[in-house]
CSV table of C-alpha atoms in Angstrom, one decimal:
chain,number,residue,atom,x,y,z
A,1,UNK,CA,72.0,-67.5,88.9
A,2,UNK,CA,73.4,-67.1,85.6
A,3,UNK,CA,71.3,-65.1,83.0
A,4,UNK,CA,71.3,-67.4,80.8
A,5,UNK,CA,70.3,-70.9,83.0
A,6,UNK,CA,67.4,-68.0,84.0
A,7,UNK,CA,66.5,-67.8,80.3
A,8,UNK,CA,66.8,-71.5,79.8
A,9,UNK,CA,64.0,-72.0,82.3
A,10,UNK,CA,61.8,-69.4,81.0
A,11,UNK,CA,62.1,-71.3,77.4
A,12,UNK,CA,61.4,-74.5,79.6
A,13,UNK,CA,58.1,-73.2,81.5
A,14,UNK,CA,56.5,-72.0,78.1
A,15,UNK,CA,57.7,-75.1,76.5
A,16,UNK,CA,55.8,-76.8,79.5
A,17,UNK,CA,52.7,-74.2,79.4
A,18,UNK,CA,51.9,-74.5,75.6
A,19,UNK,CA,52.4,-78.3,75.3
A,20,UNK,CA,50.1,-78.8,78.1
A,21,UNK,CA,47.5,-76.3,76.8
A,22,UNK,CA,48.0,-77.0,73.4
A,23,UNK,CA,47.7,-81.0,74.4
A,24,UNK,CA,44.7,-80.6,76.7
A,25,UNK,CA,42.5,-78.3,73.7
A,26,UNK,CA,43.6,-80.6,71.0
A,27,UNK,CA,42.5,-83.9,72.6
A,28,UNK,CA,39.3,-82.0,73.6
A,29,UNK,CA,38.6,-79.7,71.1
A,30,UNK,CA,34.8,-80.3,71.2
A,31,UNK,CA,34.4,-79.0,75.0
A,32,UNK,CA,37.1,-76.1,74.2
A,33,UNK,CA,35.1,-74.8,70.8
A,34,UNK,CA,31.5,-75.2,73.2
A,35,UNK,CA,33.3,-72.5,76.0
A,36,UNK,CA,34.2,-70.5,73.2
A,37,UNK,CA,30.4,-70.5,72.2
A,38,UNK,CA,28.8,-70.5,75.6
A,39,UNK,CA,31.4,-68.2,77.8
A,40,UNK,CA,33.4,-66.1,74.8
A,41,UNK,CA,30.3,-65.0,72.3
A,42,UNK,CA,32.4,-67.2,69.7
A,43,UNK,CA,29.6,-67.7,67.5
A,44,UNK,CA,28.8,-71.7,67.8
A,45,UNK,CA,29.4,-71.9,63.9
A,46,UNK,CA,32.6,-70.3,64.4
A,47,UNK,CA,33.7,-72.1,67.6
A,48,UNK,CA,35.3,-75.0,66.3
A,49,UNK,CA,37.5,-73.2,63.8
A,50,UNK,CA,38.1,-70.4,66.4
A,51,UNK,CA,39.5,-73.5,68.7
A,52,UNK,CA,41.4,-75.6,66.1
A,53,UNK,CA,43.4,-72.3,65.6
A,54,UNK,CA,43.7,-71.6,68.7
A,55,UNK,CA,45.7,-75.3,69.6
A,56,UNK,CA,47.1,-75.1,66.6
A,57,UNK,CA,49.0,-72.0,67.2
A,58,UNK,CA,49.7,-73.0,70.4
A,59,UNK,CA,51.3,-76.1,69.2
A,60,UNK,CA,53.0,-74.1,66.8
A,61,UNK,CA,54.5,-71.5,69.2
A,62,UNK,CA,55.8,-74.7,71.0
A,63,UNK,CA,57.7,-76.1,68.0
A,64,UNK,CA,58.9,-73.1,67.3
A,65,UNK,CA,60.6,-72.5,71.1
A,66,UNK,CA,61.5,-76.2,71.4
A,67,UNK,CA,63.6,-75.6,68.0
A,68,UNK,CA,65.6,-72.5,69.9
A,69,UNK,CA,67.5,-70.6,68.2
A,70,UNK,CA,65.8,-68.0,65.8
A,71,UNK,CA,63.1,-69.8,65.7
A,72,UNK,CA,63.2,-69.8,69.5
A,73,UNK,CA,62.5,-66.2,69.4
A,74,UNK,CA,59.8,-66.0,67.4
A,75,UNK,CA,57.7,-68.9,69.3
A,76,UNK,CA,58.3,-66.8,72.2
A,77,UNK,CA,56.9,-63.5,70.6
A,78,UNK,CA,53.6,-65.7,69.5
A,79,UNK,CA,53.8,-67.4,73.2
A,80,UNK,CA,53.8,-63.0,74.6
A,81,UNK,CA,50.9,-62.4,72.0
A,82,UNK,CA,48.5,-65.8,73.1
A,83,UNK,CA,49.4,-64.8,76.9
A,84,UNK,CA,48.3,-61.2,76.4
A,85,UNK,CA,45.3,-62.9,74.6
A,86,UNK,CA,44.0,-64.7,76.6
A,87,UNK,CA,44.4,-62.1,79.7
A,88,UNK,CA,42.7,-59.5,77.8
A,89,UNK,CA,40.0,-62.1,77.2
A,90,UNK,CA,39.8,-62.7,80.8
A,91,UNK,CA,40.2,-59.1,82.4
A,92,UNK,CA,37.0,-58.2,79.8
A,93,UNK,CA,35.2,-60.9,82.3
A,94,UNK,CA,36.1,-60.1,85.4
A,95,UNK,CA,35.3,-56.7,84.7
A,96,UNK,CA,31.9,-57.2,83.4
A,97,UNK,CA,31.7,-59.8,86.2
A,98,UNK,CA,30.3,-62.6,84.2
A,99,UNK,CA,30.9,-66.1,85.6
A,100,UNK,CA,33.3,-68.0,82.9
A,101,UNK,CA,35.5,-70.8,83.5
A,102,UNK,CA,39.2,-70.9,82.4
A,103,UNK,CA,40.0,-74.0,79.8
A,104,UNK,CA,43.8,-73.4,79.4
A,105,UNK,CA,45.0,-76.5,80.5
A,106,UNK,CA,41.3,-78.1,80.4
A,107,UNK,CA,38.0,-77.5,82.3
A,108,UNK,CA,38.2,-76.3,85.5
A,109,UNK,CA,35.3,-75.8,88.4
A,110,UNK,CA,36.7,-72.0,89.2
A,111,UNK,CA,35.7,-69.1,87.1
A,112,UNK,CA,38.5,-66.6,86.1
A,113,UNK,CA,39.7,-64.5,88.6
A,114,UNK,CA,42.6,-62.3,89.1
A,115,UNK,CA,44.8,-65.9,89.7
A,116,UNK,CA,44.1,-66.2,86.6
A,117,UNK,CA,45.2,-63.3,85.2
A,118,UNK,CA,48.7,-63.6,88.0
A,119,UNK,CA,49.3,-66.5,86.4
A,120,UNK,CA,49.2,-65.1,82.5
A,121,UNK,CA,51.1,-62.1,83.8
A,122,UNK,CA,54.4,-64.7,85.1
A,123,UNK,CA,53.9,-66.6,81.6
A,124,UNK,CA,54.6,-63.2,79.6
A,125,UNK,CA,56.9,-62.1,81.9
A,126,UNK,CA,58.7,-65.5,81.1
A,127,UNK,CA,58.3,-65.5,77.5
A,128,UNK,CA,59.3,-62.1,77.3
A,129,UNK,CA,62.7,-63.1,79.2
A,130,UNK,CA,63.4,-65.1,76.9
A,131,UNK,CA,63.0,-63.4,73.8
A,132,UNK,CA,65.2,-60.5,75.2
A,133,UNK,CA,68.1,-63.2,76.3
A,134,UNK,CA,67.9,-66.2,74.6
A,135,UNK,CA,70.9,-67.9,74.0
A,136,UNK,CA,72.5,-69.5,71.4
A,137,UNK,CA,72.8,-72.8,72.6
A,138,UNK,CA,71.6,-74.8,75.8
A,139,UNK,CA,73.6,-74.2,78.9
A,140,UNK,CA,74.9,-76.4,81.4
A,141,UNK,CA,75.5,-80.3,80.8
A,142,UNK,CA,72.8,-83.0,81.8
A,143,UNK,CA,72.6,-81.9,85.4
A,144,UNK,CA,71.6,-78.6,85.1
A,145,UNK,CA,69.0,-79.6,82.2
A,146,UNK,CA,67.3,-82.1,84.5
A,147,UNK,CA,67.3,-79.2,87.3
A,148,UNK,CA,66.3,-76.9,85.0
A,149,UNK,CA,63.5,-78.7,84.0
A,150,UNK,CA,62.4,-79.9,87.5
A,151,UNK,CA,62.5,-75.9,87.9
A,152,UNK,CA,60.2,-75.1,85.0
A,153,UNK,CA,57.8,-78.2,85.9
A,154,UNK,CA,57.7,-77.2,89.9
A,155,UNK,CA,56.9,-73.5,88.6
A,156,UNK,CA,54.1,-74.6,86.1
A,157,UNK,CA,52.6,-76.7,88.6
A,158,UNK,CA,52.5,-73.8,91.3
A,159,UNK,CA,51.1,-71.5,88.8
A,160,UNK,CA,48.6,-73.6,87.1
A,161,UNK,CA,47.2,-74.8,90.7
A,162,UNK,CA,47.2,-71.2,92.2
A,163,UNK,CA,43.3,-71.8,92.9
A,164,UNK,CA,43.8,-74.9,94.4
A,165,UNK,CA,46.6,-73.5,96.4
A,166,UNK,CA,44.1,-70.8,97.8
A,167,UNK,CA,41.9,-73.2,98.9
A,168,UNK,CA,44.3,-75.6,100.6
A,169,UNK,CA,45.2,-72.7,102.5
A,170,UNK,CA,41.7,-71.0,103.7
């Protein structure tokens, strides 16, 4: 595969991840700013400002990789610094062992594990590609778009189900 069809579905599977996060906080920001307050020591004052930025630079890290170009690059940049966020966030609870429960793409009955953190690693990993080789404009005609994006959504699915996954298979 060519490096830039690769790059295209990078940009497609964070253009899938942030909508879906960004989506799933905004439409429930009240149960995202209460984890922040119960699982993250966000003071509960803070917690609702804390997750209103949160979304909102999630949403605007999407905009900003949906647009491409430039602007492509810099979305992806703020998409690396959320991911490395949020893992940092996460490997601080595993390692103190403290039972808290992921809400990136809404509430979940697993507390964060190192799936978790897999998971975050392929989204930089992703982002990153595609900051180093964007391209200028959008490969391939329809067909490889709509494959492309069956790609990205397949990947996302996979990745945001890894718990479930580990379960089905026990």
């Amino acid at each position: 595969m060519d490096v830039v069809y690769i790059s295209e579905l990078c940009r497609l599977l964070i253009l899938i991840v942030l909508v879906s996060s960004a989506y799933t906080k905004t439409t429930d920001i009240g149960s995202f700013a209460t984890s922040l307050a119960d699982d993250f020591y966000v003071p509960v004052a803070y917690s609702r400002p804390v997750a209103l930025a949160v979304a909102g630079l999630e949403w605007l890290a999407f905009f900003s990789v949906l647009s491409g170009g430039s602007w492509g690059r810099v979305g992806a940049i703020l998409a690396v610094v959320l991911f490395v966020v949020f893992s940092a966030v996460m490997l601080e609870a595993i390692l103190k062992r403290r039972r808290v429960f992921c809400n990136c793409f809404g509430r979940t009955k697993h507390p964060v594990s190192s799936l978790d953190l897999l998971r975050n690693t392929l989204y930089v990993a992703a982002s990153g590609f595609y900051v180093l080789n964007a391209p200028y404009e959008i490969p391939g005609g329809l067909l490889a778009q709509l494959s492309l994006i069956l790609a990205a959504a397949l990947c996302f699915l996979l990745s945001s189900s890894m718990h479930e996954i580990k379960n089905l298979l026990r």
